[in-house]
Coordinates of C-alpha atoms in Angstrom, one line a residue:
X22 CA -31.2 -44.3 -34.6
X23 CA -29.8 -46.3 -37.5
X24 CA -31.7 -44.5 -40.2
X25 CA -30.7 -41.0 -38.2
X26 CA -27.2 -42.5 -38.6
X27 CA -27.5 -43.0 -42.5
X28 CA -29.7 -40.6 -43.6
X29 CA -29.3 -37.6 -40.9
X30 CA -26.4 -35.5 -42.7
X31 CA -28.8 -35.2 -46.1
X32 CA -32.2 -34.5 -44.1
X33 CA -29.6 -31.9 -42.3
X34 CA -28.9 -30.4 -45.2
X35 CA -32.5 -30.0 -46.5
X36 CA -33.7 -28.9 -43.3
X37 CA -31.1 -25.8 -42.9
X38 CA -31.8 -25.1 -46.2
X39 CA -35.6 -25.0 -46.0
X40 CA -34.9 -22.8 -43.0
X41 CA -32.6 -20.2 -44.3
X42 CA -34.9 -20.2 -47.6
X43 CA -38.1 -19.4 -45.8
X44 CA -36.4 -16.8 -43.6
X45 CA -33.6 -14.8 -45.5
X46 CA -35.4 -13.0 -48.4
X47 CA -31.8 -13.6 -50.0
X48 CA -30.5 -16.8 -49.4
X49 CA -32.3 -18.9 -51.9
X50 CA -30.5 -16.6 -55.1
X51 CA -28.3 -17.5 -57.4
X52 CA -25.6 -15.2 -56.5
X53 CA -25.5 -16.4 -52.9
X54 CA -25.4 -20.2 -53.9
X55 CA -22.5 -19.5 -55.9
X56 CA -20.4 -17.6 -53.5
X57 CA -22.0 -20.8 -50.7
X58 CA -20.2 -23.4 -53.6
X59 CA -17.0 -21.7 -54.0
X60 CA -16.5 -21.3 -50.1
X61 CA -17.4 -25.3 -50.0
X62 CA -15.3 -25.9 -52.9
X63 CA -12.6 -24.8 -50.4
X64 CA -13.4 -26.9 -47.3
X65 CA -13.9 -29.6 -49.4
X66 CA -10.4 -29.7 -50.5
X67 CA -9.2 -29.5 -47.0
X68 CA -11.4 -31.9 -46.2
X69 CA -10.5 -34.7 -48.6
X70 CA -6.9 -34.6 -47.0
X71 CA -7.9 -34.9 -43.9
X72 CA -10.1 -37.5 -45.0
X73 CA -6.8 -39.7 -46.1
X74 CA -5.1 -39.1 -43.1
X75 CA -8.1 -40.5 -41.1
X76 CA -8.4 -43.9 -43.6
X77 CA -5.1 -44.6 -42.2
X78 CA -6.3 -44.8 -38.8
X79 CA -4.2 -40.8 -38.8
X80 CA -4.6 -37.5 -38.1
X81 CA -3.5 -33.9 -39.6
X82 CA -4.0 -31.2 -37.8
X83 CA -1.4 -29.0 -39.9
X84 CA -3.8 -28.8 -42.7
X85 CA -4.9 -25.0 -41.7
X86 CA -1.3 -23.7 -41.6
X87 CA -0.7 -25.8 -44.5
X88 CA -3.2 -23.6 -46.4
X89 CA -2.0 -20.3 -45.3
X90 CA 1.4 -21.5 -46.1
X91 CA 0.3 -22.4 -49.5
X92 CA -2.0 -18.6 -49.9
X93 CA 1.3 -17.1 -49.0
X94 CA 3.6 -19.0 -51.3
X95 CA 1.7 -18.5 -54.3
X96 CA 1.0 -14.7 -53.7
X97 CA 4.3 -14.0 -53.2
X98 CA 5.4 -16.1 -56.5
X99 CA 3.8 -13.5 -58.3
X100 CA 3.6 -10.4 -56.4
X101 CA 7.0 -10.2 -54.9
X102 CA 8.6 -12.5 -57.5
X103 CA 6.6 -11.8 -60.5
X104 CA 6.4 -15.6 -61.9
X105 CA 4.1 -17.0 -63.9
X106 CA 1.1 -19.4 -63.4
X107 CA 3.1 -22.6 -63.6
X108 CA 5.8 -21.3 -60.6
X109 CA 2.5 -19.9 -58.6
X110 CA 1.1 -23.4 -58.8
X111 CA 4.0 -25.8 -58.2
X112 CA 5.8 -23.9 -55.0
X113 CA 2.6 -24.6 -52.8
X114 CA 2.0 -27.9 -53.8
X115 CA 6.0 -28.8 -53.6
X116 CA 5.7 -26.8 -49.9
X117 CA 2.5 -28.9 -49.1
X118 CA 3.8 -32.3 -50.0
X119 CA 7.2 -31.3 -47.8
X120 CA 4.9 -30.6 -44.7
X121 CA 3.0 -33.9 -45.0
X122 CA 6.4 -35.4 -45.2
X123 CA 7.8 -33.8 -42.4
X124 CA 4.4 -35.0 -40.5
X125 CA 5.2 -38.6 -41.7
X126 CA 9.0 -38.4 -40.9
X127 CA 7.4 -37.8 -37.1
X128 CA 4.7 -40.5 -36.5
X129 CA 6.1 -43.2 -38.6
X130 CA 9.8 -42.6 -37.9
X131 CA 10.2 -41.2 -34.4
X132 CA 7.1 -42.7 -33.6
X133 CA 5.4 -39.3 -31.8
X134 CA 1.8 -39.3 -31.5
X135 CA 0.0 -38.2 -34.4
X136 CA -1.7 -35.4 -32.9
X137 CA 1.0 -33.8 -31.0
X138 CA 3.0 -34.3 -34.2
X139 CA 1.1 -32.5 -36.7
X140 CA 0.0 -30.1 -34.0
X141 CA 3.7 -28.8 -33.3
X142 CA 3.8 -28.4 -37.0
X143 CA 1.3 -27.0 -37.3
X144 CA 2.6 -24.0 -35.2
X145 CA 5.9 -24.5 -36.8
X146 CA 4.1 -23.9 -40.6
X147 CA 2.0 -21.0 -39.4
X148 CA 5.2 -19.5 -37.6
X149 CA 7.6 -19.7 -40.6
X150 CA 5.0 -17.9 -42.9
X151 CA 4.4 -15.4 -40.6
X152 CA 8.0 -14.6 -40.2
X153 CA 8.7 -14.9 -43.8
X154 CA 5.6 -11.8 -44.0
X155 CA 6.5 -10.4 -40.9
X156 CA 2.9 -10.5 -40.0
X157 CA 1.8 -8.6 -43.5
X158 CA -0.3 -9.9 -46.5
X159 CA 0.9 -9.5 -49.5
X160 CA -1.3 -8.0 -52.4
X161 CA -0.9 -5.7 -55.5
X162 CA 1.3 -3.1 -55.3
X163 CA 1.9 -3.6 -51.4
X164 CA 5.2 -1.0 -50.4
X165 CA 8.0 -3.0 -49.9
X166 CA 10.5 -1.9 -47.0
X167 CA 13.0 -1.5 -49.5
X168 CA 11.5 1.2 -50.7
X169 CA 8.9 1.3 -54.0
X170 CA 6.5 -1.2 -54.8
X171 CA 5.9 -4.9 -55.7
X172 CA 7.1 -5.5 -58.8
X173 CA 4.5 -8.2 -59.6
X174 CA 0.5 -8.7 -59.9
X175 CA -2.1 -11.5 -59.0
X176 CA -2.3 -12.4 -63.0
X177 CA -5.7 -13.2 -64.3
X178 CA -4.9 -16.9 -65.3
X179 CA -4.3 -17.1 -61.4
X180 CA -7.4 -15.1 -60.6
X181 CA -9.9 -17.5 -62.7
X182 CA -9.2 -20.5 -60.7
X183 CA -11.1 -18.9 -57.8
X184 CA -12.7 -16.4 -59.4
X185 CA -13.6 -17.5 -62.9
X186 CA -16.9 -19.6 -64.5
X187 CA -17.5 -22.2 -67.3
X188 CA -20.6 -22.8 -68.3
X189 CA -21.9 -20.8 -66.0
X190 CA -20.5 -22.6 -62.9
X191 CA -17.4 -21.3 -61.0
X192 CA -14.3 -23.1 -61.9
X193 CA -13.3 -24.0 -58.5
X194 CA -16.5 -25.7 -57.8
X195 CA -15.3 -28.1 -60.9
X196 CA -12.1 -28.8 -60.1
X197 CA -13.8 -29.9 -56.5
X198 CA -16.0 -32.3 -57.9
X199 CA -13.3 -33.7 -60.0
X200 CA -11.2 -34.2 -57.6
X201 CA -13.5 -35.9 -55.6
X202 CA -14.9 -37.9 -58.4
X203 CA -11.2 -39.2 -58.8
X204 CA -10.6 -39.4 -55.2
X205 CA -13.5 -41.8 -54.5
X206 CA -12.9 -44.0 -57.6
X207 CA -9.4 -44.3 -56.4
X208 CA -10.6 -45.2 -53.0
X209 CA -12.9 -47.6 -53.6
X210 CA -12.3 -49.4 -56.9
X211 CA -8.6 -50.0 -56.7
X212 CA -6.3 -51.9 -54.9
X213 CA -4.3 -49.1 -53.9
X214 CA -7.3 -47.3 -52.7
X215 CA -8.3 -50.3 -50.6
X216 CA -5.0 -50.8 -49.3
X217 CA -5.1 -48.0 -47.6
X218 CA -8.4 -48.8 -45.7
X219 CA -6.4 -51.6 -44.5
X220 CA -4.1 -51.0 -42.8
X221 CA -6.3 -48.3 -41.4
X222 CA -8.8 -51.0 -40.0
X223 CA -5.8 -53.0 -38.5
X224 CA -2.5 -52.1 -39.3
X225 CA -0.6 -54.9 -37.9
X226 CA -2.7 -58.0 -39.8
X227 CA -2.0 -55.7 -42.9
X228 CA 1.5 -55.7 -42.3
X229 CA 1.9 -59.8 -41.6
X230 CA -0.4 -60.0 -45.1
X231 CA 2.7 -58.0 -46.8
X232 CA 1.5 -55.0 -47.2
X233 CA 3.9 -51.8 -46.8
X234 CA 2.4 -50.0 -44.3
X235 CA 4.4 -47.5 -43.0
X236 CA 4.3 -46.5 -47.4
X237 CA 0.7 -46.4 -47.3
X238 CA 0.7 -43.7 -43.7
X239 CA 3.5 -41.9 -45.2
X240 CA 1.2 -41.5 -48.9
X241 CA -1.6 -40.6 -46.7
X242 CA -0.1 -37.7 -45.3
X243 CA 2.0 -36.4 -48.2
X244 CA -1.7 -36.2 -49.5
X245 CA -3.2 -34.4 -47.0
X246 CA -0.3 -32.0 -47.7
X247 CA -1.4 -31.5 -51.1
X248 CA -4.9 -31.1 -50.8
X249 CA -4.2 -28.0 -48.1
X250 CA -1.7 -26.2 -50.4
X251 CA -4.5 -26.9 -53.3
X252 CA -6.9 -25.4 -51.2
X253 CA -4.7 -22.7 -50.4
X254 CA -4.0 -21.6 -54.2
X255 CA -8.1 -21.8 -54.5
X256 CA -8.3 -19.3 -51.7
X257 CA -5.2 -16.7 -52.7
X258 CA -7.0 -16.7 -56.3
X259 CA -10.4 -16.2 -54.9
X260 CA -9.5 -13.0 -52.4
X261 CA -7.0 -12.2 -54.7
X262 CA -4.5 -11.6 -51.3
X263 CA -1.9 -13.5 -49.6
X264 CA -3.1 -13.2 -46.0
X265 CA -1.6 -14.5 -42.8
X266 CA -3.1 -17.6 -41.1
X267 CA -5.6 -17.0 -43.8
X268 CA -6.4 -21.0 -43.3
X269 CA -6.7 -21.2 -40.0
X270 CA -10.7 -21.7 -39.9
X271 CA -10.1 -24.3 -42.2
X272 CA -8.6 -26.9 -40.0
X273 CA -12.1 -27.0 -37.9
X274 CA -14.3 -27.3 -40.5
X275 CA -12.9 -30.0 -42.7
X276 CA -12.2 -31.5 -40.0
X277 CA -16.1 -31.4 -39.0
X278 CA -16.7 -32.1 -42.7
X279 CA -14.4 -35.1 -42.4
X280 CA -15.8 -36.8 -39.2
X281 CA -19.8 -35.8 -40.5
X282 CA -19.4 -37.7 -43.4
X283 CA -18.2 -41.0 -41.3
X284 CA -22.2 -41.5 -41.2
X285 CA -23.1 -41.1 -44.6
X286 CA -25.6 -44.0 -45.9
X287 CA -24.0 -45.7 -42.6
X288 CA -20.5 -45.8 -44.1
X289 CA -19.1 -45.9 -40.8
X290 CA -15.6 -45.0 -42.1
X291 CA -14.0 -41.8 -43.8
X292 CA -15.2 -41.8 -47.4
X293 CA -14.7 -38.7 -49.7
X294 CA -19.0 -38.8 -50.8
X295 CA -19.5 -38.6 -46.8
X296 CA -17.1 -35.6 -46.7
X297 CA -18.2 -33.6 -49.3
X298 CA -21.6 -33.9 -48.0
X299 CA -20.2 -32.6 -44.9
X300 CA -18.6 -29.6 -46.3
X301 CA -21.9 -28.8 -47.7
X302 CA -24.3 -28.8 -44.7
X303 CA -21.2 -27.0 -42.9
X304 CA -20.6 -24.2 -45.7
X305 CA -24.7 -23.7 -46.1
X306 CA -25.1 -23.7 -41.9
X307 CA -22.2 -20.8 -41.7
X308 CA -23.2 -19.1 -44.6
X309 CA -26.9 -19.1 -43.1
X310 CA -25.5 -17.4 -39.7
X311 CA -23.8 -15.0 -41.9
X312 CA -26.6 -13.4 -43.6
X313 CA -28.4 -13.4 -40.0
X314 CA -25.5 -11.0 -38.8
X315 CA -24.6 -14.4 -36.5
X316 CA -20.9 -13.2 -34.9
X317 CA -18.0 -15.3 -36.2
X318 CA -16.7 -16.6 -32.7
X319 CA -20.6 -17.8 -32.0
X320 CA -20.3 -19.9 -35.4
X321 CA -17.7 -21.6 -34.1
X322 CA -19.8 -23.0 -30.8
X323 CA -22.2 -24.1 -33.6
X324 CA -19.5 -26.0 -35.6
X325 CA -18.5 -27.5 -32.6
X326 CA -21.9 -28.8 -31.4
X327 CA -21.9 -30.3 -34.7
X328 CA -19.1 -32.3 -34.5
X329 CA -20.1 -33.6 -30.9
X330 CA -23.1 -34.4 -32.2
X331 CA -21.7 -36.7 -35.5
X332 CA -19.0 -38.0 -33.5
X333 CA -21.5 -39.2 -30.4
X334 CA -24.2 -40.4 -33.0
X335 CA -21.3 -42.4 -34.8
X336 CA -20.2 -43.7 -31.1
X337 CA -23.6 -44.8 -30.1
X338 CA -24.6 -46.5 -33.4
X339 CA -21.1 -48.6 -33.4
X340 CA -21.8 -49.4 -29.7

């Protein structure tokens, strides 16, 4: 059971990819393991927020609005705005940090329950972009009900972070494994990084040691925030569309991601490495059922069963 506890997620991975090598003529191609990268590059994003959220002894479940939010807010910086890279960057990140403050505001300050707080915002998020689209993406030269059409374009600066290569490895794909290179340094050799763990394990011996807490939940959330609205710029440059609720799938898989990579080398705690391991054997499982004309809504009993699974391993190992 241990060494299932450790080891299983990467034998996981090896297995379902043995499997969808030996059985989809296509699968093992380099064309479909880039497309399999940038999708993961995605959920990984997502994930790593949530991941910060749960070393805090939190949760976000606004994460998935959070991204359409941010898909919106930069598509409509340039379409219906026509602004340049800098504006189509900084709106969804400002908007992202705002909703992990709001979330923060809630559970530290009014003292609501984590998940009933970021779950009412996260119906507040999804219903303030979909009034502000009135239920319509928002793409190149889309009417507008003024009459005419959208003045602006999704630029090709915009385009390449999603779309683009170096070296012959998509860009998005690198700024993931930066970002999780960075994340996990930050998390694990500095102090900050390791504050944060603390008052996750026990949050009231970390406040009597003198450590701000209620800083530390508040930073935790702002940067979930962030990490949605950068996965939502990754997703509006990589469709090329604003689309409604275009996150909402998100929210399930990092947040399978997240709790999968608890059992990495027997962490037994969020770490990014566990999470980004998670995000892969999730984005190579769903792009598997894909090819194998799986339905979308059967996927999502298969992500489910997953999580069950990592979750009860994770119970019983601790036990």
């Amino acid at each position: 059971m241990k060494f299932l506890y450790k080891y299983g997620t990467m034998i996981a991975i090896v297995v379902v990819i043995s499997f969808f090598s030996i059985t989809l003529d296509s699968f093992f191609t380099y064309a479909n393991f880039s497309d399999i990268l940038r999708s993961i590059s995605i959920v990984t994003l997502v994930a790593i927020g949530i991941t910060f959220s749960l070393i805090v002894d939190g949760f976000d479940l606004s994460v998935g609005s959070t991204v359409s939010l941010a898909t919106i807010a930069s598509a409509s910086a340039l379409v219906l705005h026509r602004q340049e890279l800098f504006v189509a960057l900084i709106v969804p990140l400002l908007l992202g940090a705002l909703v992990g403050l709001l979330n923060a505001f809630l559970i530290i300050r009014l003292r609501l329950p984590d998940l009933l707080a970021t779950l009412a915002v996260m119906y507040i998020i999804n219903g303030v972009q979909l009034t502000y689209t009135k239920g319509f993406s928002i793409y190149n030269d889309m009417p507008l009900p003024e009459g005419g059409t959208a003045p602006g374009k999704f630029i090709p600066s915009f385009l390449f972070i999603g779309q683009g290569e170096l070296f012959g490895i998509p860009f998005s794909v690198l700024l993931m494994l930066f970002v999780v290179v960075c994340a996990h340094l930050f998390l694990t050799y500095t102090t900050f990084g390791r504050l944060f763990y603390m008052t996750g394990e026990n949050r009231e011996a970390a406040r009597l040691t003198g450590i701000p807490v209620d800083r530390y939940r508040t930073a935790a959330y702002i940067i979930s925030g962030l990490f949605a609205a950068l996965g939502g710029i990754v997703l509006a440059s990589r469709i090329g569309t604003g689309q409604v609720s275009a996150g909402t799938s998100l929210l399930m898989d990092g947040v399978a991601a997240a709790f999968i990579g608890f059992s990495v080398f027997g962490a037994g705690k969020p770490n990014v490495i566990g999470t980004l391991l998670g995000s892969i054997l999730i984005g190579v499982l769903l792009n598997g059922l894909t090819m194998m004309n799986v339905p979308y809504y059967a996927q999502d009993i298969i992500k489910g069963t997953i999580l069950i699974f990592a979750l009860a391993l994770s119970h019983i190992v601790k036990k």
